[in-house]
PDB file of C-alpha atoms in Angstrom:
ATOM      1  CA  MET X 200       0.000   0.000   0.000  1.00 49.00           C
ATOM      2  CA  THR X 201       1.208   3.508  -0.772  1.00 51.00           C
ATOM      3  CA  SER X 202       0.728   6.401   1.609  1.00 52.00           C
ATOM      4  CA  ILE X 203      -0.354   9.988   1.096  1.00 47.00           C
ATOM      5  CA  ASP X 204       3.289  11.080   1.200  1.00 60.00           C
ATOM      6  CA  ASP X 205       4.689   8.796  -1.486  1.00 87.00           C
ATOM      7  CA  TRP X 206       2.065   8.389  -4.212  1.00 94.00           C
ATOM      8  CA  ARG X 207       4.364  10.288  -6.584  1.00 94.00           C
ATOM      9  CA  THR X 208       7.303   7.942  -5.899  1.00 93.00           C
ATOM     10  CA  TYR X 209       7.992   4.927  -8.116  1.00 93.00           C
ATOM     11  CA  ASP X 210      10.939   3.017  -6.692  1.00 85.00           C
ATOM     12  CA  GLY X 211      11.686  -0.597  -7.479  1.00 76.00           C
ATOM     13  CA  ALA X 212       9.579  -3.251  -9.156  1.00 75.00           C
ATOM     14  CA  ALA X 213       5.874  -3.466  -8.444  1.00 81.00           C
ATOM     15  CA  LEU X 214       5.530  -7.099  -9.583  1.00 93.00           C
ATOM     16  CA  SER X 215       6.891 -10.460  -8.506  1.00 94.00           C
ATOM     17  CA  PRO X 216       9.588 -12.023 -10.740  1.00 96.00           C
ATOM     18  CA  ALA X 217       7.017 -14.295 -12.413  1.00 97.00           C
ATOM     19  CA  LEU X 218       4.639 -11.426 -13.199  1.00 98.00           C
ATOM     20  CA  ALA X 219       7.501  -9.160 -14.248  1.00 97.00           C
ATOM     21  CA  SER X 220       8.710 -11.824 -16.689  1.00 98.00           C
ATOM     22  CA  ALA X 221       5.199 -12.317 -18.063  1.00 98.00           C
ATOM     23  CA  LEU X 222       4.751  -8.574 -18.451  1.00 98.00           C
ATOM     24  CA  GLN X 223       7.968  -8.129 -20.389  1.00 97.00           C
ATOM     25  CA  ILE X 224       7.191 -10.945 -22.807  1.00 98.00           C
ATOM     26  CA  PHE X 225       3.526  -9.945 -23.211  1.00 98.00           C
ATOM     27  CA  VAL X 226       4.713  -6.468 -24.238  1.00 97.00           C
ATOM     28  CA  GLU X 227       7.158  -7.913 -26.753  1.00 97.00           C
ATOM     29  CA  GLN X 228       5.127 -10.816 -28.151  1.00 97.00           C
ATOM     30  CA  GLY X 229       1.546 -10.408 -27.018  1.00 97.00           C
ATOM     31  CA  TYR X 230      -0.388 -12.697 -24.695  1.00 98.00           C
ATOM     32  CA  HIS X 231      -1.237 -15.306 -27.309  1.00 97.00           C
ATOM     33  CA  GLY X 232       2.294 -15.342 -28.698  1.00 97.00           C
ATOM     34  CA  THR X 233       3.858 -16.092 -25.312  1.00 98.00           C
ATOM     35  CA  SER X 234       4.422 -19.519 -23.802  1.00 97.00           C
ATOM     36  CA  VAL X 235       4.481 -20.436 -20.131  1.00 98.00           C
ATOM     37  CA  ARG X 236       7.941 -21.916 -20.703  1.00 97.00           C
ATOM     38  CA  GLN X 237       9.255 -18.519 -21.849  1.00 98.00           C
ATOM     39  CA  ILE X 238       7.774 -16.822 -18.801  1.00 98.00           C
ATOM     40  CA  ALA X 239       9.259 -19.403 -16.452  1.00 98.00           C
ATOM     41  CA  ALA X 240      12.693 -19.040 -18.033  1.00 98.00           C
ATOM     42  CA  GLY X 241      12.526 -15.260 -17.729  1.00 97.00           C
ATOM     43  CA  ALA X 242      11.682 -15.556 -14.041  1.00 97.00           C
ATOM     44  CA  GLY X 243      14.413 -18.118 -13.361  1.00 97.00           C
ATOM     45  CA  LEU X 244      11.843 -20.797 -12.536  1.00 97.00           C
ATOM     46  CA  SER X 245      10.998 -24.242 -13.799  1.00 97.00           C
ATOM     47  CA  VAL X 246       7.597 -24.640 -15.431  1.00 97.00           C
ATOM     48  CA  PRO X 247       6.307 -26.668 -12.425  1.00 97.00           C
ATOM     49  CA  GLY X 248       7.727 -23.993 -10.135  1.00 96.00           C
ATOM     50  CA  LEU X 249       5.835 -21.300 -12.023  1.00 97.00           C
ATOM     51  CA  TYR X 250       2.621 -23.330 -11.950  1.00 97.00           C
ATOM     52  CA  HIS X 251       2.978 -23.609  -8.175  1.00 95.00           C
ATOM     53  CA  HIS X 252       2.319 -19.870  -7.953  1.00 95.00           C
ATOM     54  CA  PHE X 253       0.223 -19.316 -11.086  1.00 97.00           C
ATOM     55  CA  PRO X 254      -1.785 -22.281 -12.386  1.00 97.00           C
ATOM     56  CA  SER X 255      -2.149 -20.920 -15.923  1.00 97.00           C
ATOM     57  CA  LYS X 256      -1.055 -18.220 -18.338  1.00 98.00           C
ATOM     58  CA  GLN X 257      -4.459 -16.617 -17.794  1.00 98.00           C
ATOM     59  CA  ALA X 258      -3.689 -16.393 -14.075  1.00 98.00           C
ATOM     60  CA  LEU X 259      -0.494 -14.502 -14.909  1.00 98.00           C
ATOM     61  CA  LEU X 260      -2.380 -12.004 -17.045  1.00 98.00           C
ATOM     62  CA  VAL X 261      -4.995 -11.561 -14.317  1.00 98.00           C
ATOM     63  CA  GLY X 262      -2.204 -11.087 -11.780  1.00 98.00           C
ATOM     64  CA  ILE X 263      -0.623  -8.308 -13.828  1.00 98.00           C
ATOM     65  CA  MET X 264      -3.890  -6.520 -14.474  1.00 97.00           C
ATOM     66  CA  ASN X 265      -5.172  -6.798 -10.909  1.00 97.00           C
ATOM     67  CA  ALA X 266      -1.865  -5.612  -9.463  1.00 96.00           C
ATOM     68  CA  SER X 267      -1.824  -2.670 -11.870  1.00 96.00           C
ATOM     69  CA  MET X 268      -5.379  -1.534 -11.145  1.00 97.00           C
ATOM     70  CA  ASP X 269      -4.975  -2.032  -7.402  1.00 96.00           C
ATOM     71  CA  GLU X 270      -1.828   0.094  -7.430  1.00 96.00           C
ATOM     72  CA  LEU X 271      -3.470   2.800  -9.523  1.00 96.00           C
ATOM     73  CA  LEU X 272      -6.533   2.916  -7.277  1.00 97.00           C
ATOM     74  CA  ASP X 273      -4.356   3.063  -4.179  1.00 96.00           C
ATOM     75  CA  ARG X 274      -2.234   5.886  -5.579  1.00 96.00           C
ATOM     76  CA  THR X 275      -5.313   7.788  -6.722  1.00 97.00           C
ATOM     77  CA  ARG X 276      -6.921   7.576  -3.291  1.00 96.00           C
ATOM     78  CA  SER X 277      -3.671   8.676  -1.674  1.00 96.00           C
ATOM     79  CA  ALA X 278      -3.429  11.608  -4.081  1.00 96.00           C
ATOM     80  CA  MET X 279      -6.999  12.640  -3.258  1.00 95.00           C
ATOM     81  CA  GLY X 280      -6.378  12.309   0.461  1.00 93.00           C
ATOM     82  CA  GLY X 281      -3.333  14.552   0.310  1.00 92.00           C
ATOM     83  CA  ALA X 282      -4.954  17.242  -1.828  1.00 94.00           C
ATOM     84  CA  GLY X 283      -6.876  20.249  -0.618  1.00 88.00           C
ATOM     85  CA  SER X 284     -10.602  20.345  -0.174  1.00 90.00           C
ATOM     86  CA  SER X 285     -11.512  22.097  -3.434  1.00 95.00           C
ATOM     87  CA  PRO X 286     -12.533  20.114  -6.538  1.00 97.00           C
ATOM     88  CA  LYS X 287      -9.750  21.790  -8.534  1.00 96.00           C
ATOM     89  CA  GLU X 288      -7.054  20.682  -6.067  1.00 96.00           C
ATOM     90  CA  ARG X 289      -8.359  17.115  -6.015  1.00 97.00           C
ATOM     91  CA  PHE X 290      -8.766  17.097  -9.807  1.00 98.00           C
ATOM     92  CA  ASP X 291      -5.159  18.201 -10.282  1.00 97.00           C
ATOM     93  CA  ALA X 292      -3.929  15.539  -7.856  1.00 97.00           C
ATOM     94  CA  VAL X 293      -5.877  12.713  -9.508  1.00 98.00           C
ATOM     95  CA  VAL X 294      -4.826  13.728 -13.016  1.00 98.00           C
ATOM     96  CA  GLU X 295      -1.192  13.955 -11.913  1.00 98.00           C
ATOM     97  CA  SER X 296      -1.481  10.505 -10.349  1.00 97.00           C
ATOM     98  CA  LEU X 297      -2.961   9.079 -13.562  1.00 98.00           C
ATOM     99  CA  LEU X 298      -0.211  10.649 -15.643  1.00 98.00           C
ATOM    100  CA  LEU X 299       2.615   9.481 -13.410  1.00 97.00           C
ATOM    101  CA  PHE X 300       1.240   5.943 -13.334  1.00 97.00           C
ATOM    102  CA  HIS X 301       1.040   5.769 -17.124  1.00 97.00           C
ATOM    103  CA  ILE X 302       4.573   7.181 -17.387  1.00 96.00           C
ATOM    104  CA  HIS X 303       6.243   4.930 -14.818  1.00 95.00           C
ATOM    105  CA  ARG X 304       4.097   1.818 -15.325  1.00 95.00           C
ATOM    106  CA  ARG X 305       3.693   2.231 -19.067  1.00 95.00           C
ATOM    107  CA  ASP X 306       4.359  -1.449 -19.882  1.00 95.00           C
ATOM    108  CA  ALA X 307       1.706  -2.619 -17.427  1.00 96.00           C
ATOM    109  CA  ALA X 308      -0.687   0.064 -18.657  1.00 96.00           C
ATOM    110  CA  PHE X 309      -0.066  -1.026 -22.250  1.00 95.00           C
ATOM    111  CA  VAL X 310      -0.845  -4.662 -21.457  1.00 97.00           C
ATOM    112  CA  CYS X 311      -3.955  -3.674 -19.494  1.00 96.00           C
ATOM    113  CA  SER X 312      -5.218  -1.725 -22.508  1.00 94.00           C
ATOM    114  CA  THR X 313      -4.329  -4.160 -25.272  1.00 95.00           C
ATOM    115  CA  GLU X 314      -4.889  -7.532 -23.597  1.00 97.00           C
ATOM    116  CA  ILE X 315      -8.264  -6.943 -21.951  1.00 96.00           C
ATOM    117  CA  ARG X 316      -9.586  -8.849 -24.964  1.00 96.00           C
ATOM    118  CA  SER X 317      -7.563 -11.881 -23.812  1.00 98.00           C
ATOM    119  CA  LEU X 318      -9.238 -12.098 -20.411  1.00 98.00           C
ATOM    120  CA  GLU X 319     -11.815 -14.793 -19.875  1.00 98.00           C
ATOM    121  CA  PRO X 320     -15.332 -13.344 -19.359  1.00 98.00           C
ATOM    122  CA  ALA X 321     -15.413 -13.452 -15.556  1.00 98.00           C
ATOM    123  CA  ASN X 322     -11.912 -12.046 -15.310  1.00 98.00           C
ATOM    124  CA  ARG X 323     -12.756  -9.322 -17.820  1.00 98.00           C
ATOM    125  CA  ALA X 324     -15.834  -8.294 -15.841  1.00 98.00           C
ATOM    126  CA  ALA X 325     -13.821  -8.091 -12.613  1.00 97.00           C
ATOM    127  CA  TYR X 326     -11.139  -5.969 -14.267  1.00 98.00           C
ATOM    128  CA  ILE X 327     -13.682  -3.624 -15.853  1.00 97.00           C
ATOM    129  CA  ALA X 328     -15.310  -3.141 -12.444  1.00 98.00           C
ATOM    130  CA  LYS X 329     -11.996  -1.908 -11.033  1.00 97.00           C
ATOM    131  CA  ARG X 330     -11.394   0.290 -14.057  1.00 97.00           C
ATOM    132  CA  ASP X 331     -14.854   1.795 -13.658  1.00 97.00           C
ATOM    133  CA  GLU X 332     -14.188   2.435  -9.980  1.00 97.00           C
ATOM    134  CA  GLU X 333     -11.131   4.491 -10.936  1.00 97.00           C
ATOM    135  CA  GLN X 334     -13.174   6.469 -13.446  1.00 98.00           C
ATOM    136  CA  ARG X 335     -15.906   7.154 -10.913  1.00 97.00           C
ATOM    137  CA  LEU X 336     -13.401   8.815  -8.578  1.00 98.00           C
ATOM    138  CA  LEU X 337     -12.545  11.374 -11.243  1.00 98.00           C
ATOM    139  CA  ASP X 338     -16.133  11.723 -12.440  1.00 98.00           C
ATOM    140  CA  ALA X 339     -17.305  12.612  -8.933  1.00 98.00           C
ATOM    141  CA  ILE X 340     -14.719  15.383  -8.693  1.00 98.00           C
ATOM    142  CA  VAL X 341     -15.663  16.810 -12.090  1.00 98.00           C
ATOM    143  CA  THR X 342     -19.366  16.728 -11.213  1.00 97.00           C
ATOM    144  CA  GLU X 343     -18.719  18.461  -7.902  1.00 97.00           C
ATOM    145  CA  GLY X 344     -16.606  21.065  -9.678  1.00 97.00           C
ATOM    146  CA  VAL X 345     -19.371  21.812 -12.177  1.00 97.00           C
ATOM    147  CA  GLU X 346     -22.011  22.014  -9.456  1.00 96.00           C
ATOM    148  CA  SER X 347     -19.875  24.408  -7.393  1.00 96.00           C
ATOM    149  CA  GLY X 348     -18.959  26.571 -10.383  1.00 96.00           C
ATOM    150  CA  VAL X 349     -15.247  25.701 -10.317  1.00 96.00           C
ATOM    151  CA  PHE X 350     -15.499  23.871 -13.652  1.00 97.00           C
ATOM    152  CA  ASP X 351     -17.499  24.979 -16.643  1.00 96.00           C
ATOM    153  CA  THR X 352     -18.307  22.100 -18.976  1.00 96.00           C
ATOM    154  CA  PRO X 353     -21.777  21.135 -20.221  1.00 96.00           C
ATOM    155  CA  HIS X 354     -20.624  17.517 -20.507  1.00 97.00           C
ATOM    156  CA  PRO X 355     -18.973  16.528 -17.196  1.00 97.00           C
ATOM    157  CA  ALA X 356     -19.148  12.752 -17.711  1.00 96.00           C
ATOM    158  CA  ASP X 357     -17.697  12.949 -21.219  1.00 97.00           C
ATOM    159  CA  ALA X 358     -15.059  15.428 -20.096  1.00 98.00           C
ATOM    160  CA  GLY X 359     -13.982  13.086 -17.295  1.00 97.00           C
ATOM    161  CA  ARG X 360     -13.670  10.158 -19.683  1.00 97.00           C
ATOM    162  CA  ALA X 361     -11.731  12.310 -22.149  1.00 98.00           C
ATOM    163  CA  VAL X 362      -9.230  13.269 -19.463  1.00 98.00           C
ATOM    164  CA  THR X 363      -8.740   9.647 -18.412  1.00 98.00           C
ATOM    165  CA  THR X 364      -8.333   8.517 -22.027  1.00 97.00           C
ATOM    166  CA  MET X 365      -5.712  11.214 -22.581  1.00 97.00           C
ATOM    167  CA  CYS X 366      -3.747  10.069 -19.530  1.00 97.00           C
ATOM    168  CA  ILE X 367      -3.938   6.406 -20.570  1.00 96.00           C
ATOM    169  CA  GLY X 368      -2.656   7.317 -24.024  1.00 95.00           C
ATOM    170  CA  VAL X 369       0.612   8.597 -22.553  1.00 95.00           C
ATOM    171  CA  ALA X 370       1.685   4.983 -21.985  1.00 94.00           C
ATOM    172  CA  THR X 371       1.694   4.336 -25.737  1.00 92.00           C
ATOM    173  CA  TRP X 372       4.226   7.011 -26.650  1.00 93.00           C
ATOM    174  CA  TYR X 373       6.169   8.229 -23.596  1.00 94.00           C
ATOM    175  CA  ARG X 374       9.868   7.384 -23.540  1.00 93.00           C
ATOM    176  CA  PRO X 375      12.371   8.300 -20.800  1.00 92.00           C
ATOM    177  CA  ASP X 376      14.740   9.727 -23.427  1.00 94.00           C
ATOM    178  CA  GLY X 377      12.005  11.862 -25.002  1.00 92.00           C
ATOM    179  CA  PRO X 378      11.823  15.661 -25.030  1.00 93.00           C
ATOM    180  CA  LEU X 379       9.754  16.002 -21.828  1.00 92.00           C
ATOM    181  CA  THR X 380      10.637  14.953 -18.307  1.00 94.00           C
ATOM    182  CA  PRO X 381       7.785  13.460 -16.242  1.00 95.00           C
ATOM    183  CA  ALA X 382       7.384  16.758 -14.364  1.00 95.00           C
ATOM    184  CA  GLU X 383       7.247  18.752 -17.607  1.00 96.00           C
ATOM    185  CA  LEU X 384       4.751  16.336 -19.133  1.00 96.00           C
ATOM    186  CA  VAL X 385       2.533  16.599 -16.055  1.00 97.00           C
ATOM    187  CA  GLU X 386       2.484  20.396 -16.322  1.00 97.00           C
ATOM    188  CA  VAL X 387       1.552  20.318 -20.023  1.00 97.00           C
ATOM    189  CA  TYR X 388      -1.138  17.674 -19.652  1.00 97.00           C
ATOM    190  CA  LEU X 389      -2.577  19.188 -16.497  1.00 97.00           C
ATOM    191  CA  ASP X 390      -3.147  22.363 -18.489  1.00 97.00           C
ATOM    192  CA  ILE X 391      -4.935  20.364 -21.203  1.00 97.00           C
ATOM    193  CA  ALA X 392      -6.990  18.475 -18.599  1.00 98.00           C
ATOM    194  CA  ARG X 393      -8.070  21.691 -16.876  1.00 98.00           C
ATOM    195  CA  ARG X 394      -9.164  23.174 -20.178  1.00 97.00           C
ATOM    196  CA  THR X 395     -11.134  20.015 -20.931  1.00 97.00           C
ATOM    197  CA  VAL X 396     -13.283  20.422 -17.833  1.00 98.00           C
ATOM    198  CA  GLY X 397     -13.469  24.217 -18.123  1.00 97.00           C
ATOM    199  CA  ALA X 398     -11.239  25.027 -15.153  1.00 93.00           C
ATOM    200  CA  ALA X 399      -9.279  28.237 -14.830  1.00 73.00           C
ATOM    201  CA  THR X 400      -5.897  27.717 -16.461  1.00 64.00           C
ATOM    202  CA  GLY X 401      -2.495  28.523 -15.092  1.00 50.00           C
ATOM    203  CA  ARG X 402      -0.018  26.791 -12.843  1.00 45.00           C
ATOM    204  CA  GLY X 403      -1.619  24.467 -10.339  1.00 45.00           C
ATOM    205  CA  THR X 404      -0.763  22.106  -7.555  1.00 43.00           C
ATOM    206  CA  ALA X 405       1.443  19.593  -9.383  1.00 49.00           C
ATOM    207  CA  HIS X 406       4.651  19.036  -7.402  1.00 48.00           C
ATOM    208  CA  GLY X 407       3.696  21.834  -5.071  1.00 44.00           C
ATOM    209  CA  THR X 408       3.490  24.527  -7.750  1.00 40.00           C
TER     210      THR X 408
END
């Protein structure tokens, strides 16, 4: 679990060796193009040793996606808890959290986006429920902001989804050697997100600004 003080910090691996191996190979080859033997070798395990922890390749995919959504939800709640009381402060914190997650966990975010189709029906429904829970946190802030006059958009639900989609998209193109540092990217995309919901523009609360 993360705390209010460290939701911006991404140190070390978030996944076990088996899940980290599966994630790397899923990114490179796709879920259906990956064998359990490859995953086991990448984790330094025998196939029976891998099956002891994860009984199937599907279980590995579920493990990655559940761990990713649980971490994102935890960081989002921590960001909200550490923000001020106004909708704009909480909006900025949640958007920053979404952006940082999709920067620092871009491989996991990529697999969550592209391999949802590979989940079995019950697993897909459970994952979508967590994804919807994350969206509802942002939607509630946007709605509150509109009702209090802090935001000015006639389409709060669509604006909230647009902001989330924008943040998710960062995982598909961000590279550490690119032109923007994470802090610079957050400032640019926070400005875009604020404009999307009709908030007053200008420097906000990201990284204490």
